[in-house]
Tab-separated table of C-alpha atoms in Angstrom:
chain	number	residue	atom	x	y	z
Z	1	UNK	CA	-0.070	0.308	-0.006
Z	2	UNK	CA	1.333	3.824	-0.899
Z	3	UNK	CA	2.009	5.652	2.053
Z	4	UNK	CA	0.142	8.806	2.209
Z	5	UNK	CA	1.940	12.226	1.810
Z	6	UNK	CA	0.332	13.080	5.140
Z	7	UNK	CA	2.457	10.588	6.981
Z	8	UNK	CA	3.247	11.730	10.540
Z	9	UNK	CA	0.352	13.772	10.238
Z	10	UNK	CA	-2.762	13.317	12.477
Z	11	UNK	CA	-6.081	13.741	10.398
Z	12	UNK	CA	-7.054	15.793	13.504
Z	13	UNK	CA	-4.248	18.355	12.513
Z	14	UNK	CA	-5.478	17.960	8.800
Z	15	UNK	CA	-9.029	19.008	9.869
Z	16	UNK	CA	-7.585	21.685	12.402
Z	17	UNK	CA	-5.146	23.051	9.115
Z	18	UNK	CA	-8.507	23.343	7.040
Z	19	UNK	CA	-10.439	25.753	9.604
Z	20	UNK	CA	-8.974	29.391	10.313
Z	21	UNK	CA	-9.925	31.939	12.798
Z	22	UNK	CA	-10.616	35.572	10.568
Z	23	UNK	CA	-11.211	37.620	13.368
Z	24	UNK	CA	-10.305	37.598	16.855
Z	25	UNK	CA	-13.044	35.901	18.696
Z	26	UNK	CA	-14.806	35.120	15.839
Z	27	UNK	CA	-16.100	31.443	15.190
Z	28	UNK	CA	-14.013	29.260	12.965
Z	29	UNK	CA	-14.390	29.282	9.264
Z	30	UNK	CA	-14.699	25.984	7.394
Z	31	UNK	CA	-12.730	26.018	4.117
Z	32	UNK	CA	-12.367	23.470	0.989
Z	33	UNK	CA	-13.886	20.182	1.096
Z	34	UNK	CA	-14.703	20.753	5.074
Z	35	UNK	CA	-16.783	23.734	3.844
Z	36	UNK	CA	-19.085	21.369	2.092
Z	37	UNK	CA	-20.413	19.245	4.460
Z	38	UNK	CA	-23.906	18.181	5.242
Z	39	UNK	CA	-27.216	19.006	7.337
Z	40	UNK	CA	-25.792	17.325	10.416
Z	41	UNK	CA	-23.275	19.877	10.852
Z	42	UNK	CA	-25.223	22.678	10.211
Z	43	UNK	CA	-25.730	25.020	13.144
Z	44	UNK	CA	-26.053	28.723	13.548
Z	45	UNK	CA	-22.889	30.296	13.883
Z	46	UNK	CA	-20.946	28.003	11.187
Z	47	UNK	CA	-19.311	29.879	8.534
Z	48	UNK	CA	-18.026	28.668	5.349
Z	49	UNK	CA	-15.774	29.912	2.445
Z	50	UNK	CA	-15.789	27.956	-0.964
Z	51	UNK	CA	-13.693	29.266	-3.629
Z	52	UNK	CA	-13.262	28.264	-7.398
Z	53	UNK	CA	-9.946	26.408	-6.329
Z	54	UNK	CA	-11.707	24.250	-3.925
Z	55	UNK	CA	-14.105	22.381	-6.598
Z	56	UNK	CA	-13.704	18.882	-7.298
Z	57	UNK	CA	-13.438	17.465	-11.080
Z	58	UNK	CA	-16.864	16.673	-12.484
Z	59	UNK	CA	-17.936	13.123	-11.415
Z	60	UNK	CA	-15.642	12.809	-8.671
Z	61	UNK	CA	-18.826	11.441	-6.927
Z	62	UNK	CA	-21.723	9.989	-8.076
Z	63	UNK	CA	-25.069	12.048	-9.228
Z	64	UNK	CA	-27.384	11.250	-6.579
Z	65	UNK	CA	-31.363	11.245	-6.357
Z	66	UNK	CA	-32.146	11.874	-2.734
Z	67	UNK	CA	-35.520	13.598	-2.370
Z	68	UNK	CA	-36.808	14.519	1.159
Z	69	UNK	CA	-39.962	13.472	2.235
Z	70	UNK	CA	-41.749	16.449	4.073
Z	71	UNK	CA	-43.997	15.612	7.252
Z	72	UNK	CA	-45.852	17.465	9.170
Z	73	UNK	CA	-43.705	20.068	11.633
Z	74	UNK	CA	-43.563	17.936	15.064
Z	75	UNK	CA	-44.801	20.388	17.809
Z	76	UNK	CA	-41.416	20.251	19.788
Z	77	UNK	CA	-39.606	21.432	16.169
Z	78	UNK	CA	-38.506	25.017	16.245
Z	79	UNK	CA	-35.931	26.368	14.135
Z	80	UNK	CA	-32.636	27.282	15.524
Z	81	UNK	CA	-30.784	30.912	15.468
Z	82	UNK	CA	-27.493	32.385	17.078
Z	83	UNK	CA	-27.168	33.163	20.670
Z	84	UNK	CA	-28.931	36.722	21.132
Z	85	UNK	CA	-31.517	35.869	18.984
Z	86	UNK	CA	-35.143	34.300	19.076
Z	87	UNK	CA	-37.349	32.777	16.692
Z	88	UNK	CA	-41.100	32.650	17.141
Z	89	UNK	CA	-43.768	31.286	14.869
Z	90	UNK	CA	-45.387	34.382	13.428
Z	91	UNK	CA	-47.861	32.494	10.717
Z	92	UNK	CA	-49.253	29.019	9.792
Z	93	UNK	CA	-51.825	27.367	7.666
Z	94	UNK	CA	-50.320	29.055	4.421
Z	95	UNK	CA	-50.471	27.532	1.381
Z	96	UNK	CA	-47.187	27.112	-0.073
Z	97	UNK	CA	-46.018	30.640	0.816
Z	98	UNK	CA	-43.068	31.717	-1.431
Z	99	UNK	CA	-41.340	35.008	-1.828
Z	100	UNK	CA	-42.388	37.364	1.263
Z	101	UNK	CA	-41.950	41.192	0.524
Z	102	UNK	CA	-42.413	44.062	3.241
Z	103	UNK	CA	-44.620	47.149	1.948
Z	104	UNK	CA	-43.502	50.676	2.480
Z	105	UNK	CA	-46.423	51.010	5.467
Z	106	UNK	CA	-45.327	47.519	6.942
Z	107	UNK	CA	-47.771	45.291	5.467
Z	108	UNK	CA	-46.213	41.865	4.606
Z	109	UNK	CA	-47.232	40.339	1.321
Z	110	UNK	CA	-46.684	37.327	0.515
Z	111	UNK	CA	-47.447	34.953	-3.005
Z	112	UNK	CA	-48.710	31.987	-2.763
Z	113	UNK	CA	-47.467	30.346	-6.039
Z	114	UNK	CA	-49.694	27.105	-6.109
Z	115	UNK	CA	-53.093	28.775	-5.629
Z	116	UNK	CA	-52.220	31.808	-7.627
Z	117	UNK	CA	-52.892	34.093	-4.838
Z	118	UNK	CA	-51.187	37.638	-3.049
Z	119	UNK	CA	-52.034	37.316	0.731
Z	120	UNK	CA	-51.553	40.278	2.822
Z	121	UNK	CA	-50.498	39.833	6.786
Z	122	UNK	CA	-50.431	42.977	8.772
Z	123	UNK	CA	-49.104	43.292	12.433
Z	124	UNK	CA	-48.207	45.957	14.638
Z	125	UNK	CA	-44.308	46.741	15.067
Z	126	UNK	CA	-43.070	44.497	17.559
Z	127	UNK	CA	-46.195	41.841	17.474
Z	128	UNK	CA	-45.589	38.209	17.116
Z	129	UNK	CA	-48.666	37.623	15.245
Z	130	UNK	CA	-50.671	38.826	12.329
Z	131	UNK	CA	-53.703	40.961	13.489
Z	132	UNK	CA	-55.057	40.867	9.824
Z	133	UNK	CA	-54.672	38.059	7.135
Z	134	UNK	CA	-56.250	39.093	4.056
Z	135	UNK	CA	-56.003	37.875	0.301
Z	136	UNK	CA	-55.050	40.452	-2.313
Z	137	UNK	CA	-55.524	38.961	-5.326
Z	138	UNK	CA	-56.604	35.467	-6.883
Z	139	UNK	CA	-56.453	34.238	-10.631
Z	140	UNK	CA	-52.890	34.993	-10.847
Z	141	UNK	CA	-50.211	32.278	-12.812
Z	142	UNK	CA	-47.805	30.929	-10.419
Z	143	UNK	CA	-46.734	34.367	-9.090
Z	144	UNK	CA	-43.288	34.598	-7.458
Z	145	UNK	CA	-41.938	38.050	-7.772
Z	146	UNK	CA	-43.577	40.955	-5.910
Z	147	UNK	CA	-42.499	44.751	-6.293
Z	148	UNK	CA	-43.670	48.147	-5.302
Z	149	UNK	CA	-43.157	50.939	-7.711
Z	150	UNK	CA	-42.160	53.735	-7.426
Z	151	UNK	CA	-39.613	53.277	-4.436
Z	152	UNK	CA	-40.045	55.257	-1.338
Z	153	UNK	CA	-43.009	55.593	1.108
Z	154	UNK	CA	-45.668	56.097	-1.391
Z	155	UNK	CA	-45.873	53.651	-4.199
Z	156	UNK	CA	-48.685	53.890	-6.957
Z	157	UNK	CA	-48.146	50.229	-8.151
Z	158	UNK	CA	-47.811	46.583	-6.903
Z	159	UNK	CA	-46.096	44.584	-9.550
Z	160	UNK	CA	-46.293	40.676	-9.676
Z	161	UNK	CA	-44.129	38.216	-11.757
Z	162	UNK	CA	-46.107	35.349	-12.954
Z	163	UNK	CA	-44.631	32.663	-14.571
Z	164	UNK	CA	-45.234	34.079	-18.067
Z	165	UNK	CA	-46.016	37.810	-17.580
Z	166	UNK	CA	-45.252	40.802	-15.267
Z	167	UNK	CA	-48.444	42.289	-14.291
Z	168	UNK	CA	-49.728	45.572	-11.868
Z	169	UNK	CA	-52.073	46.538	-9.861
Z	170	UNK	CA	-52.988	50.129	-8.895
Z	171	UNK	CA	-52.006	50.475	-5.342
Z	172	UNK	CA	-52.197	52.845	-2.241
Z	173	UNK	CA	-50.557	51.799	1.159
Z	174	UNK	CA	-53.006	50.372	3.342
Z	175	UNK	CA	-54.688	48.571	0.553
Z	176	UNK	CA	-55.824	45.148	1.671
Z	177	UNK	CA	-57.611	44.098	-1.583
Z	178	UNK	CA	-56.925	44.661	-5.296
Z	179	UNK	CA	-58.949	47.392	-7.124
Z	180	UNK	CA	-59.409	45.168	-10.265
Z	181	UNK	CA	-58.015	43.105	-12.688
Z	182	UNK	CA	-54.423	43.555	-12.956
Z	183	UNK	CA	-52.671	45.190	-15.844
Z	184	UNK	CA	-50.281	43.000	-18.146
Z	185	UNK	CA	-47.076	45.123	-18.556
Z	186	UNK	CA	-44.631	42.151	-20.125
Z	187	UNK	CA	-44.802	38.687	-21.682
Z	188	UNK	CA	-42.055	36.445	-20.247
Z	189	UNK	CA	-40.962	32.885	-21.646
Z	190	UNK	CA	-43.030	30.144	-19.953
Z	191	UNK	CA	-43.195	26.370	-19.703
Z	192	UNK	CA	-40.524	23.513	-19.187
Z	193	UNK	CA	-38.597	23.694	-15.949
Z	194	UNK	CA	-37.635	26.704	-13.754
Z	195	UNK	CA	-40.839	28.507	-13.620
Z	196	UNK	CA	-40.274	31.196	-10.909
Z	197	UNK	CA	-39.974	35.058	-11.652
Z	198	UNK	CA	-38.393	37.655	-9.641
Z	199	UNK	CA	-38.657	41.317	-9.737
Z	200	UNK	CA	-36.656	44.600	-8.557
Z	201	UNK	CA	-36.748	48.157	-9.941
Z	202	UNK	CA	-33.460	50.077	-9.992
Z	203	UNK	CA	-32.880	52.970	-7.609
Z	204	UNK	CA	-33.547	55.337	-10.031
Z	205	UNK	CA	-37.004	53.830	-10.998
Z	206	UNK	CA	-35.671	53.866	-14.729
Z	207	UNK	CA	-35.540	50.171	-15.163
Z	208	UNK	CA	-37.324	46.819	-14.570
Z	209	UNK	CA	-35.293	43.686	-13.987
Z	210	UNK	CA	-36.612	40.266	-14.088
Z	211	UNK	CA	-35.039	36.923	-13.564
Z	212	UNK	CA	-36.035	34.027	-16.106
Z	213	UNK	CA	-34.224	30.395	-15.361
Z	214	UNK	CA	-33.084	28.045	-17.971
Z	215	UNK	CA	-35.849	25.650	-19.302
Z	216	UNK	CA	-33.298	22.679	-18.546
Z	217	UNK	CA	-30.510	21.777	-16.557
Z	218	UNK	CA	-27.307	22.523	-18.172
Z	219	UNK	CA	-28.576	23.168	-21.811
Z	220	UNK	CA	-29.064	19.900	-23.538
Z	221	UNK	CA	-29.718	19.587	-26.951
Z	222	UNK	CA	-29.742	23.308	-27.903
Z	223	UNK	CA	-28.619	25.184	-31.224
Z	224	UNK	CA	-25.349	26.951	-30.688
Z	225	UNK	CA	-25.921	30.745	-30.939
Z	226	UNK	CA	-23.501	32.870	-33.044
Z	227	UNK	CA	-19.728	32.993	-32.277
Z	228	UNK	CA	-18.531	35.739	-29.719
Z	229	UNK	CA	-20.616	36.266	-26.323
Z	230	UNK	CA	-21.454	39.707	-27.552
Z	231	UNK	CA	-22.823	38.689	-30.622
Z	232	UNK	CA	-24.741	35.982	-28.402
Z	233	UNK	CA	-26.201	38.256	-26.064
Z	234	UNK	CA	-27.423	40.612	-28.948
Z	235	UNK	CA	-29.044	37.815	-30.914
Z	236	UNK	CA	-30.117	35.750	-27.965
Z	237	UNK	CA	-32.852	38.240	-27.330
Z	238	UNK	CA	-34.000	37.603	-30.880
Z	239	UNK	CA	-34.275	34.028	-30.724
Z	240	UNK	CA	-31.445	33.130	-33.467
Z	241	UNK	CA	-30.950	29.380	-33.304
Z	242	UNK	CA	-31.640	29.208	-29.165
Z	243	UNK	CA	-35.169	27.529	-29.274
Z	244	UNK	CA	-37.022	27.168	-25.940
Z	245	UNK	CA	-33.724	29.029	-24.067
Z	246	UNK	CA	-34.657	32.220	-25.845
Z	247	UNK	CA	-34.511	34.887	-23.044
Z	248	UNK	CA	-34.004	32.375	-20.499
Z	249	UNK	CA	-30.887	31.682	-17.807
Z	250	UNK	CA	-31.103	35.748	-17.781
Z	251	UNK	CA	-32.075	38.485	-16.282
Z	252	UNK	CA	-33.968	40.971	-18.356
Z	253	UNK	CA	-34.578	44.376	-18.398
Z	254	UNK	CA	-37.231	46.722	-19.316
Z	255	UNK	CA	-38.703	50.009	-18.779
Z	256	UNK	CA	-41.666	50.030	-16.019
Z	257	UNK	CA	-44.430	50.095	-18.458
Z	258	UNK	CA	-42.495	46.852	-20.217
Z	259	UNK	CA	-41.173	48.289	-23.150
Z	260	UNK	CA	-37.649	48.463	-24.506
Z	261	UNK	CA	-36.861	44.506	-23.108
Z	262	UNK	CA	-32.952	44.044	-23.149
Z	263	UNK	CA	-30.744	41.103	-21.647
Z	264	UNK	CA	-29.110	42.737	-18.321
Z	265	UNK	CA	-27.111	39.730	-17.697
Z	266	UNK	CA	-26.719	36.327	-19.131
Z	267	UNK	CA	-25.601	32.332	-18.414
Z	268	UNK	CA	-27.221	32.469	-15.143
Z	269	UNK	CA	-28.924	29.078	-14.993
Z	270	UNK	CA	-31.773	30.078	-12.458
Z	271	UNK	CA	-31.760	33.463	-10.851
Z	272	UNK	CA	-34.213	32.487	-8.634
Z	273	UNK	CA	-33.917	35.675	-6.207
Z	274	UNK	CA	-33.318	39.270	-7.001
Z	275	UNK	CA	-32.633	41.840	-4.351
Z	276	UNK	CA	-31.079	45.557	-4.725
Z	277	UNK	CA	-28.292	46.229	-2.460
Z	278	UNK	CA	-28.979	49.511	-0.727
Z	279	UNK	CA	-26.726	52.289	-1.108
Z	280	UNK	CA	-24.843	50.834	-4.170
Z	281	UNK	CA	-28.115	49.994	-6.060
Z	282	UNK	CA	-26.412	47.116	-7.330
Z	283	UNK	CA	-28.589	44.063	-8.521
Z	284	UNK	CA	-27.860	40.564	-6.605
Z	285	UNK	CA	-28.956	37.083	-7.774
Z	286	UNK	CA	-29.085	34.147	-5.428
Z	287	UNK	CA	-28.959	31.132	-8.192
Z	288	UNK	CA	-29.555	27.342	-8.623
Z	289	UNK	CA	-26.401	26.148	-10.238
Z	290	UNK	CA	-26.549	22.718	-12.713
Z	291	UNK	CA	-27.163	19.244	-11.172
Z	292	UNK	CA	-25.807	16.012	-12.389
Z	293	UNK	CA	-22.083	16.610	-11.614
Z	294	UNK	CA	-21.657	15.156	-8.201
Z	295	UNK	CA	-22.290	15.877	-4.807
Z	296	UNK	CA	-20.345	19.007	-4.647
Z	297	UNK	CA	-20.815	20.534	-8.132
Z	298	UNK	CA	-21.770	22.863	-9.034
Z	299	UNK	CA	-22.133	25.271	-6.549
Z	300	UNK	CA	-25.156	27.591	-6.137
Z	301	UNK	CA	-24.033	31.018	-5.858
Z	302	UNK	CA	-25.106	34.384	-4.362
Z	303	UNK	CA	-23.497	37.569	-6.485
Z	304	UNK	CA	-23.779	40.943	-7.561
Z	305	UNK	CA	-25.092	40.774	-11.177
Z	306	UNK	CA	-23.052	43.308	-13.714
Z	307	UNK	CA	-24.650	44.851	-16.724
Z	308	UNK	CA	-23.450	42.843	-19.499
Z	309	UNK	CA	-21.832	40.126	-17.687
Z	310	UNK	CA	-21.937	36.512	-18.818
Z	311	UNK	CA	-22.048	33.623	-15.757
Z	312	UNK	CA	-21.001	30.554	-17.893
Z	313	UNK	CA	-24.005	28.754	-18.002
Z	314	UNK	CA	-24.462	26.179	-20.119
Z	315	UNK	CA	-20.894	25.924	-21.323
Z	316	UNK	CA	-18.811	26.895	-18.272
Z	317	UNK	CA	-19.261	27.292	-14.464
Z	318	UNK	CA	-17.928	29.213	-11.349
Z	319	UNK	CA	-15.568	30.908	-14.136
Z	320	UNK	CA	-13.412	28.644	-16.626
Z	321	UNK	CA	-15.001	25.632	-15.627
Z	322	UNK	CA	-15.901	23.924	-18.774
Z	323	UNK	CA	-18.856	21.646	-18.566
Z	324	UNK	CA	-18.245	18.166	-19.914
Z	325	UNK	CA	-21.316	17.799	-21.602
Z	326	UNK	CA	-20.367	20.864	-23.790
Z	327	UNK	CA	-16.180	19.908	-23.958
Z	328	UNK	CA	-14.899	21.823	-26.955
Z	329	UNK	CA	-18.017	23.743	-27.893
Z	330	UNK	CA	-17.375	27.209	-27.035
Z	331	UNK	CA	-13.352	28.089	-26.331
Z	332	UNK	CA	-14.247	31.597	-27.285
Z	333	UNK	CA	-16.108	32.172	-24.057
Z	334	UNK	CA	-14.063	30.614	-21.492
Z	335	UNK	CA	-12.371	33.901	-20.413
Z	336	UNK	CA	-15.230	35.804	-20.958
Z	337	UNK	CA	-17.179	34.366	-17.760
Z	338	UNK	CA	-17.653	36.387	-14.593
Z	339	UNK	CA	-16.965	34.310	-11.410
Z	340	UNK	CA	-19.960	34.464	-8.894
Z	341	UNK	CA	-18.912	36.190	-5.576
Z	342	UNK	CA	-20.360	33.741	-2.775
Z	343	UNK	CA	-19.911	30.192	-3.440
Z	344	UNK	CA	-22.710	27.911	-1.475
Z	345	UNK	CA	-22.893	24.290	-1.020
Z	346	UNK	CA	-23.749	22.676	-4.241
Z	347	UNK	CA	-27.820	21.975	-4.518
Z	348	UNK	CA	-28.627	24.042	-1.501
Z	349	UNK	CA	-31.247	25.527	-3.733
Z	350	UNK	CA	-30.846	29.033	-3.172
Z	351	UNK	CA	-34.194	31.108	-3.378
Z	352	UNK	CA	-35.021	34.581	-1.814
Z	353	UNK	CA	-32.735	36.927	-0.978
Z	354	UNK	CA	-32.832	40.347	0.884
Z	355	UNK	CA	-30.651	42.854	2.495
Z	356	UNK	CA	-30.496	43.697	5.925
Z	357	UNK	CA	-31.907	47.397	6.799
Z	358	UNK	CA	-33.247	47.254	9.951
Z	359	UNK	CA	-31.678	48.501	13.223
Z	360	UNK	CA	-32.924	46.057	15.849
Z	361	UNK	CA	-30.175	43.397	14.934
Z	362	UNK	CA	-26.484	43.887	16.345
Z	363	UNK	CA	-24.836	46.837	14.111
Z	364	UNK	CA	-22.405	44.157	12.416
Z	365	UNK	CA	-25.647	42.824	10.717
Z	366	UNK	CA	-26.664	45.863	8.746
Z	367	UNK	CA	-26.136	45.774	5.282
Z	368	UNK	CA	-25.671	41.922	5.078
Z	369	UNK	CA	-27.688	39.572	3.166
Z	370	UNK	CA	-29.839	36.715	3.937
Z	371	UNK	CA	-30.592	34.234	1.624
Z	372	UNK	CA	-33.311	31.302	1.850
Z	373	UNK	CA	-31.695	27.749	0.937
Z	374	UNK	CA	-34.798	25.535	0.150
Z	375	UNK	CA	-32.553	22.240	0.275
Z	376	UNK	CA	-31.096	19.635	-1.810
Z	377	UNK	CA	-32.496	16.700	-3.981
Z	378	UNK	CA	-29.091	16.118	-5.864
Z	379	UNK	CA	-26.793	15.474	-2.988
Z	380	UNK	CA	-26.057	12.058	-1.313
Z	381	UNK	CA	-25.763	14.192	1.894
Z	382	UNK	CA	-28.791	16.657	2.204
Z	383	UNK	CA	-27.836	20.143	2.665
Z	384	UNK	CA	-29.478	23.481	2.626
Z	385	UNK	CA	-33.069	23.909	4.401
Z	386	UNK	CA	-31.562	26.989	6.129
Z	387	UNK	CA	-31.324	30.559	5.957
Z	388	UNK	CA	-27.780	31.862	5.503
Z	389	UNK	CA	-26.176	35.258	6.011
Z	390	UNK	CA	-23.895	36.652	3.121
Z	391	UNK	CA	-21.131	38.382	4.657
Z	392	UNK	CA	-20.402	41.808	3.341
Z	393	UNK	CA	-17.208	44.220	4.391
Z	394	UNK	CA	-17.531	47.999	3.250
Z	395	UNK	CA	-20.359	46.567	0.931
Z	396	UNK	CA	-18.408	44.092	-0.528
Z	397	UNK	CA	-18.961	40.122	-0.374
Z	398	UNK	CA	-16.015	38.626	1.627
Z	399	UNK	CA	-17.118	35.106	-0.013
Z	400	UNK	CA	-17.970	33.934	3.789
Z	401	UNK	CA	-21.825	32.898	4.507
Z	402	UNK	CA	-22.634	31.485	7.939
Z	403	UNK	CA	-25.530	29.554	8.876
Z	404	UNK	CA	-28.255	31.581	10.349
Z	405	UNK	CA	-31.730	29.578	10.800
Z	406	UNK	CA	-31.000	25.840	10.820
Z	407	UNK	CA	-33.292	23.024	12.048
Z	408	UNK	CA	-35.897	22.616	9.310
Z	409	UNK	CA	-34.211	18.653	8.599
Z	410	UNK	CA	-35.644	15.776	11.069
Z	411	UNK	CA	-33.349	13.061	9.781
Z	412	UNK	CA	-31.562	11.794	6.648
Z	413	UNK	CA	-34.671	11.033	4.740
Z	414	UNK	CA	-37.467	13.332	6.481
Z	415	UNK	CA	-37.819	17.435	6.927
Z	416	UNK	CA	-40.609	19.698	7.794
Z	417	UNK	CA	-39.692	22.735	6.418
Z	418	UNK	CA	-38.049	24.058	3.167
Z	419	UNK	CA	-37.269	28.069	3.380
Z	420	UNK	CA	-37.950	30.149	0.421
Z	421	UNK	CA	-38.923	34.035	1.203
Z	422	UNK	CA	-36.693	36.150	3.594
Z	423	UNK	CA	-37.766	40.283	4.156
Z	424	UNK	CA	-37.319	42.274	6.947
Z	425	UNK	CA	-40.220	44.021	8.817
Z	426	UNK	CA	-40.375	47.310	9.587
Z	427	UNK	CA	-39.771	46.833	13.035
Z	428	UNK	CA	-36.185	45.008	12.022
Z	429	UNK	CA	-37.224	41.764	12.445
Z	430	UNK	CA	-36.238	38.940	9.622
Z	431	UNK	CA	-39.540	37.099	8.545
Z	432	UNK	CA	-38.872	33.813	6.676
Z	433	UNK	CA	-41.413	31.514	4.930
Z	434	UNK	CA	-41.054	27.984	4.438
Z	435	UNK	CA	-43.384	25.968	2.107
Z	436	UNK	CA	-43.145	22.577	3.407
Z	437	UNK	CA	-45.644	23.039	6.172
Z	438	UNK	CA	-46.641	26.588	5.052
Z	439	UNK	CA	-45.209	28.914	7.848
Z	440	UNK	CA	-43.604	32.065	8.699
Z	441	UNK	CA	-40.991	32.634	11.518
Z	442	UNK	CA	-39.974	35.698	12.941
Z	443	UNK	CA	-36.263	36.285	14.100
Z	444	UNK	CA	-35.806	39.216	16.640
Z	445	UNK	CA	-33.278	39.848	19.243
Z	446	UNK	CA	-33.574	38.340	22.456
């Protein structure tokens, strides 16, 4: 038997070498293979840093089909949060609550995607339960994203991103019922996989950004776009040689009235959650990457989205890593791929995204982002099923992320909660929706 190159070095020492301290008194940061882990190692305060250099080769492990079984939440099951915080059940009995957004007046808008409706929850600041629970609108087509327009304290419109369109309702602060049928604003690609569409407006209110996921996993069987990413981006919008993926795997830009559609960024397999970073006004995406490449490929990610940037799908991932299904197909794109900012455990299914703008959490949280991880199916060891904190320093992502809310997994095969949406309530609490048992949870300071 060949001796290990680590002869004389204890396993414990190797593990400790993979863990470093980033700041005095802070929790350890799991790096490299240690950062991949699984649900059994998840706990509030655990910090991970995954870099492009940490990625295994495609097929290093087999691709697994390991779907979770959703069970009724046990009476004793309560999510876990870091020391100094508490978590309470805010609302229950909802039908698959997905994206949640806070209106300027403090109302919480909830997209119940399956039933095709938008619900409003209203509570006094500091209250742990909503005093009002009303259905705002029905008859929508798998609604997901919600946005208020224009920005500021007095919006005039409520926009909803359906799976096949963007619609809007005339809106005034405090409305509990839609005033009538929605106005159609823009048509969106529909059908196939990845049906969610999120929506935000740029801070100057001049552009509406809408995320549209790919129709497939990794561009199987598609026609090849023209040579050069610039030509591809231009002709992609026209549908040239691209079939069912036209205007998909992208963030689209429109005028607020739905006119002048353009591609804002491309090669993003499934940007489920969109958010605008306060201060900088930069759009961010919470992204599901491709499956079928092994337990630890391809990392999901949360990233700033640069206008005109190309993020690799389907030919490349996380920079110049070529997808084996498209080997040699597009060498001209290899050096044009933008590397995402924060790499997450592969198959976490990163969904909703928000920035912390409140004042009730400790000062170091202000400006950081929170993302909801819906949980894996394509991994032998379950991961995701939690809410993570994306750490920023002076508004710039460090690449680190921290487990913030955990405890939705019961065992290797059973879970009770699948986080989807995150929003900051007017009183500074963080609200988290999960569509496994149809609940919303409220995280606040103790």
